[in-house]
C-alpha atoms as one frame of an Amber mdcrd trajectory, in Angstrom:
protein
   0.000   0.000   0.000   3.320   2.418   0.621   3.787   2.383  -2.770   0.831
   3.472  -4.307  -0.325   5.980  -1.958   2.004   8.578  -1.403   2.659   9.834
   2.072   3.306  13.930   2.680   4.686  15.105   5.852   2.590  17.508   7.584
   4.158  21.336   8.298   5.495  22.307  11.492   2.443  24.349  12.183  -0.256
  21.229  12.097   1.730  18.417  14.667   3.828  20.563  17.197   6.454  18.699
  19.203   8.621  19.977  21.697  11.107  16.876  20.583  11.676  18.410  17.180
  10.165  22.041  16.961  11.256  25.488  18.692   8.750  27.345  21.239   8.063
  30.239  18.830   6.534  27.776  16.288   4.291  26.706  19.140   1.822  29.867
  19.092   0.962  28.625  15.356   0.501  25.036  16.317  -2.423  23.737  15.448
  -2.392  20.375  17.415   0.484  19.539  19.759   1.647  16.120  19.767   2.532
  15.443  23.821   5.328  12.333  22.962   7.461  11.297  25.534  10.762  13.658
  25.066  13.882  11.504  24.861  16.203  14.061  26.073  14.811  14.733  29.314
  12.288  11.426  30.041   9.785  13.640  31.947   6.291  11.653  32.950   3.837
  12.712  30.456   1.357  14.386  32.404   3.842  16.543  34.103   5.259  17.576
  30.796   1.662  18.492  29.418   0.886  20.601  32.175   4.094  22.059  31.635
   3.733  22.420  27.754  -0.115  23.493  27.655  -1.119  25.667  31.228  -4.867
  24.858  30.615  -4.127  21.361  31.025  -4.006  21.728  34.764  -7.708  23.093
  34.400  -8.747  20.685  32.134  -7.265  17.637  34.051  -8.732  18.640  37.210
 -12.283  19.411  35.596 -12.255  15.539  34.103 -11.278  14.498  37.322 -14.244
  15.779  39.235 -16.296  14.572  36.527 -15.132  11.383  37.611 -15.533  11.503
  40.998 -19.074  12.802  40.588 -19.894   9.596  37.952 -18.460   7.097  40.857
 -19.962   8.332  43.346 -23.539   8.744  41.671 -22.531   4.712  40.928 -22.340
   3.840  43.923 -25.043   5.943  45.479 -27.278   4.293  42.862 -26.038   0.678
  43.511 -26.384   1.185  47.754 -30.037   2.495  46.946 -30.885  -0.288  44.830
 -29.635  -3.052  47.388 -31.738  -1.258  50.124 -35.066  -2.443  47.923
């Protein structure tokens, strides 16, 4: 299949990645790829939060979510065992 469709590499500006691209090219990112970095083998999560500030926001929003969605479980699960 290689060989008869042809693969393109996409710009700079559509897959952002601190491995391979400068921090001024970041502002025009359009998606930022958050791959482990070789040179300094920081945790993931760590490094997003580092790389993208609202991720801090965002992580902590999903995790209430999910706190909210367990407990609602097993609020619903105790309720049904005391029919």
């Amino acid at each position: 299949m290689i060989y008869q469709v042809a693969i393109k590499s996409l710009p700079q500006d559509w897959l952002w990645c601190e491995t391979w691209c400068d921090d001024d090219s970041k502002q025009r990112a359009k998606t930022i790829d958050l791959c482990n970095n070789p040179k300094t083998k920081e945790p993931k999560l760590k490094a997003a939060a580092r790389i993208v500030p609202e991720w801090v926001e965002y992580d902590t929003e999903i995790r209430q979510l999910l706190d909210h969605l367990e407990n609602k479980k097993k609020n619903a699960i105790l309720t049904h065992d005391e029919l």
